[in-house]
């Protein structure tokens, strides 16, 4: 977890951010998008949840 804290320590994330939570969030989002893509969901539809997730980035 030390390397996860580097983004906070370097100022890339706000001090109150939880890098572990952010990593799980991105992994969960990517996995969900991958499942939908494999099911035939189109690129434009897949872009919408990715854009929505980035609007709320970072989770605090």
GROMACS .gro file of N, CA and C in nm:
model
  180
    1UNK      N    1   0.082  -0.119   0.000
    1UNK     CA    2   0.000   0.000   0.000
    1UNK      C    3   0.086   0.125   0.000
    2UNK      N    4   0.214   0.113   0.030
    2UNK     CA    5   0.301   0.230   0.032
    2UNK      C    6   0.302   0.299  -0.103
    3UNK      N    7   0.313   0.222  -0.213
    3UNK     CA    8   0.316   0.283  -0.345
    3UNK      C    9   0.185   0.351  -0.379
    4UNK      N   10   0.072   0.301  -0.325
    4UNK     CA   11  -0.057   0.364  -0.348
    4UNK      C   12  -0.062   0.503  -0.286
    5UNK      N   13   0.006   0.522  -0.176
    5UNK     CA   14   0.006   0.650  -0.106
    5UNK      C   15   0.091   0.753  -0.179
    6UNK      N   16   0.173   0.710  -0.271
    6UNK     CA   17   0.263   0.803  -0.339
    6UNK      C   18   0.187   0.915  -0.409
    7UNK      N   19   0.074   0.882  -0.472
    7UNK     CA   20  -0.005   0.983  -0.541
    7UNK      C   21  -0.053   1.090  -0.444
    8UNK      N   22  -0.087   1.051  -0.322
    8UNK     CA   23  -0.126   1.149  -0.220
    8UNK      C   24  -0.004   1.227  -0.176
    9UNK      N   25   0.104   1.155  -0.147
    9UNK     CA   26   0.226   1.220  -0.101
    9UNK      C   27   0.283   1.317  -0.203
   10UNK      N   28   0.269   1.285  -0.331
   10UNK     CA   29   0.320   1.371  -0.438
   10UNK      C   30   0.224   1.483  -0.475
   11UNK      N   31   0.105   1.484  -0.415
   11UNK     CA   32   0.009   1.589  -0.444
   11UNK      C   33  -0.080   1.563  -0.564
   12UNK      N   34  -0.072   1.443  -0.622
   12UNK     CA   35  -0.157   1.410  -0.737
   12UNK      C   36  -0.301   1.384  -0.695
   13UNK      N   37  -0.321   1.346  -0.570
   13UNK     CA   38  -0.454   1.326  -0.513
   13UNK      C   39  -0.464   1.410  -0.387
   14UNK      N   40  -0.586   1.452  -0.353
   14UNK     CA   41  -0.601   1.529  -0.230
   14UNK      C   42  -0.563   1.445  -0.107
   15UNK      N   43  -0.521   1.509   0.001
   15UNK     CA   44  -0.475   1.436   0.119
   15UNK      C   45  -0.579   1.340   0.177
   16UNK      N   46  -0.706   1.371   0.164
   16UNK     CA   47  -0.810   1.287   0.221
   16UNK      C   48  -0.849   1.169   0.131
   17UNK      N   49  -0.790   1.160   0.012
   17UNK     CA   50  -0.822   1.051  -0.081
   17UNK      C   51  -0.772   0.918  -0.027
   18UNK      N   52  -0.844   0.813  -0.061
   18UNK     CA   53  -0.807   0.676  -0.022
   18UNK      C   54  -0.762   0.603  -0.148
   19UNK      N   55  -0.631   0.594  -0.171
   19UNK     CA   56  -0.582   0.531  -0.294
   19UNK      C   57  -0.629   0.388  -0.314
   20UNK      N   58  -0.642   0.312  -0.207
   20UNK     CA   59  -0.690   0.174  -0.219
   20UNK      C   60  -0.833   0.170  -0.271
   21UNK      N   61  -0.917   0.257  -0.218
   21UNK     CA   62  -1.056   0.267  -0.265
   21UNK      C   63  -1.060   0.309  -0.411
   22UNK      N   64  -0.977   0.405  -0.447
   22UNK     CA   65  -0.974   0.450  -0.586
   22UNK      C   66  -0.931   0.337  -0.679
   23UNK      N   67  -0.835   0.258  -0.638
   23UNK     CA   68  -0.789   0.146  -0.720
   23UNK      C   69  -0.900   0.043  -0.737
   24UNK      N   70  -0.972   0.012  -0.629
   24UNK     CA   71  -1.083  -0.084  -0.639
   24UNK      C   72  -1.195  -0.029  -0.727
   25UNK      N   73  -1.220   0.100  -0.716
   25UNK     CA   74  -1.324   0.166  -0.796
   25UNK      C   75  -1.292   0.155  -0.945
   26UNK      N   76  -1.170   0.187  -0.981
   26UNK     CA   77  -1.130   0.181  -1.123
   26UNK      C   78  -1.134   0.037  -1.173
   27UNK      N   79  -1.088  -0.057  -1.093
   27UNK     CA   80  -1.091  -0.198  -1.132
   27UNK      C   81  -1.234  -0.247  -1.152
   28UNK      N   82  -1.323  -0.209  -1.062
   28UNK     CA   83  -1.463  -0.249  -1.073
   28UNK      C   84  -1.527  -0.189  -1.198
   29UNK      N   85  -1.502  -0.062  -1.222
   29UNK     CA   86  -1.556   0.004  -1.340
   29UNK      C   87  -1.504  -0.061  -1.468
   30UNK      N   88  -1.373  -0.085  -1.472
   30UNK     CA   89  -1.313  -0.146  -1.592
   30UNK      C   90  -1.367  -0.287  -1.615
   31UNK      N   91  -1.384  -0.363  -1.508
   31UNK     CA   92  -1.439  -0.498  -1.522
   31UNK      C   93  -1.581  -0.494  -1.576
   32UNK      N   94  -1.661  -0.404  -1.524
   32UNK     CA   95  -1.799  -0.392  -1.570
   32UNK      C   96  -1.807  -0.352  -1.717
   33UNK      N   97  -1.722  -0.259  -1.755
   33UNK     CA   98  -1.719  -0.216  -1.896
   33UNK      C   99  -1.673  -0.332  -1.985
   34UNK      N  100  -1.576  -0.410  -1.937
   34UNK     CA  101  -1.528  -0.524  -2.016
   34UNK      C  102  -1.638  -0.628  -2.037
   35UNK      N  103  -1.715  -0.655  -1.931
   35UNK     CA  104  -1.825  -0.751  -1.943
   35UNK      C  105  -1.928  -0.700  -2.043
   36UNK      N  106  -1.961  -0.572  -2.035
   36UNK     CA  107  -2.060  -0.516  -2.127
   36UNK      C  108  -2.007  -0.519  -2.271
   37UNK      N  109  -1.881  -0.487  -2.289
   37UNK     CA  110  -1.822  -0.490  -2.424
   37UNK      C  111  -1.827  -0.630  -2.482
   38UNK      N  112  -1.795  -0.729  -2.399
   38UNK     CA  113  -1.800  -0.868  -2.444
   38UNK      C  114  -1.941  -0.911  -2.480
   39UNK      N  115  -2.039  -0.844  -2.422
   39UNK     CA  116  -2.180  -0.875  -2.450
   39UNK      C  117  -2.233  -0.800  -2.571
   40UNK      N  118  -2.147  -0.719  -2.632
   40UNK     CA  119  -2.186  -0.651  -2.754
   40UNK      C  120  -2.228  -0.506  -2.739
   41UNK      N  121  -2.215  -0.449  -2.621
   41UNK     CA  122  -2.249  -0.307  -2.602
   41UNK      C  123  -2.150  -0.224  -2.682
   42UNK      N  124  -2.201  -0.124  -2.750
   42UNK     CA  125  -2.118  -0.041  -2.837
   42UNK      C  126  -2.030   0.058  -2.763
   43UNK      N  127  -1.930   0.105  -2.834
   43UNK     CA  128  -1.831   0.198  -2.778
   43UNK      C  129  -1.894   0.323  -2.720
   44UNK      N  130  -1.988   0.383  -2.790
   44UNK     CA  131  -2.050   0.506  -2.741
   44UNK      C  132  -2.123   0.483  -2.609
   45UNK      N  133  -2.192   0.370  -2.599
   45UNK     CA  134  -2.262   0.338  -2.475
   45UNK      C  135  -2.164   0.310  -2.361
   46UNK      N  136  -2.052   0.249  -2.392
   46UNK     CA  137  -1.952   0.221  -2.291
   46UNK      C  138  -1.881   0.348  -2.245
   47UNK      N  139  -1.872   0.445  -2.332
   47UNK     CA  140  -1.805   0.570  -2.298
   47UNK      C  141  -1.884   0.648  -2.192
   48UNK      N  142  -2.017   0.635  -2.194
   48UNK     CA  143  -2.102   0.711  -2.102
   48UNK      C  144  -2.070   0.682  -1.955
   49UNK      N  145  -2.065   0.554  -1.911
   49UNK     CA  146  -2.031   0.532  -1.770
   49UNK      C  147  -1.888   0.573  -1.736
   50UNK      N  148  -1.797   0.559  -1.832
   50UNK     CA  149  -1.659   0.602  -1.806
   50UNK      C  150  -1.655   0.753  -1.784
   51UNK      N  151  -1.725   0.827  -1.868
   51UNK     CA  152  -1.731   0.973  -1.851
   51UNK      C  153  -1.796   1.011  -1.718
   52UNK      N  154  -1.904   0.942  -1.682
   52UNK     CA  155  -1.972   0.970  -1.556
   52UNK      C  156  -1.878   0.944  -1.438
   53UNK      N  157  -1.802   0.836  -1.444
   53UNK     CA  158  -1.709   0.804  -1.336
   53UNK      C  159  -1.602   0.911  -1.323
   54UNK      N  160  -1.553   0.959  -1.435
   54UNK     CA  161  -1.448   1.061  -1.429
   54UNK      C  162  -1.499   1.195  -1.379
   55UNK      N  163  -1.627   1.223  -1.398
   55UNK     CA  164  -1.682   1.347  -1.344
   55UNK      C  165  -1.680   1.349  -1.192
   56UNK      N  166  -1.686   1.230  -1.132
   56UNK     CA  167  -1.683   1.219  -0.987
   56UNK      C  168  -1.545   1.187  -0.930
   57UNK      N  169  -1.442   1.198  -1.010
   57UNK     CA  170  -1.307   1.160  -0.970
   57UNK      C  171  -1.240   1.275  -0.898
   58UNK      N  172  -1.160   1.258  -0.797
   58UNK     CA  173  -1.145   1.132  -0.725
   58UNK      C  174  -1.253   1.117  -0.619
   59UNK      N  175  -1.277   0.993  -0.583
   59UNK     CA  176  -1.367   0.965  -0.471
   59UNK      C  177  -1.295   1.004  -0.343
   60UNK      N  178  -1.366   1.066  -0.255
   60UNK     CA  179  -1.302   1.107  -0.129
   60UNK      C  180  -1.366   1.037  -0.012
   0.00000   0.00000   0.00000
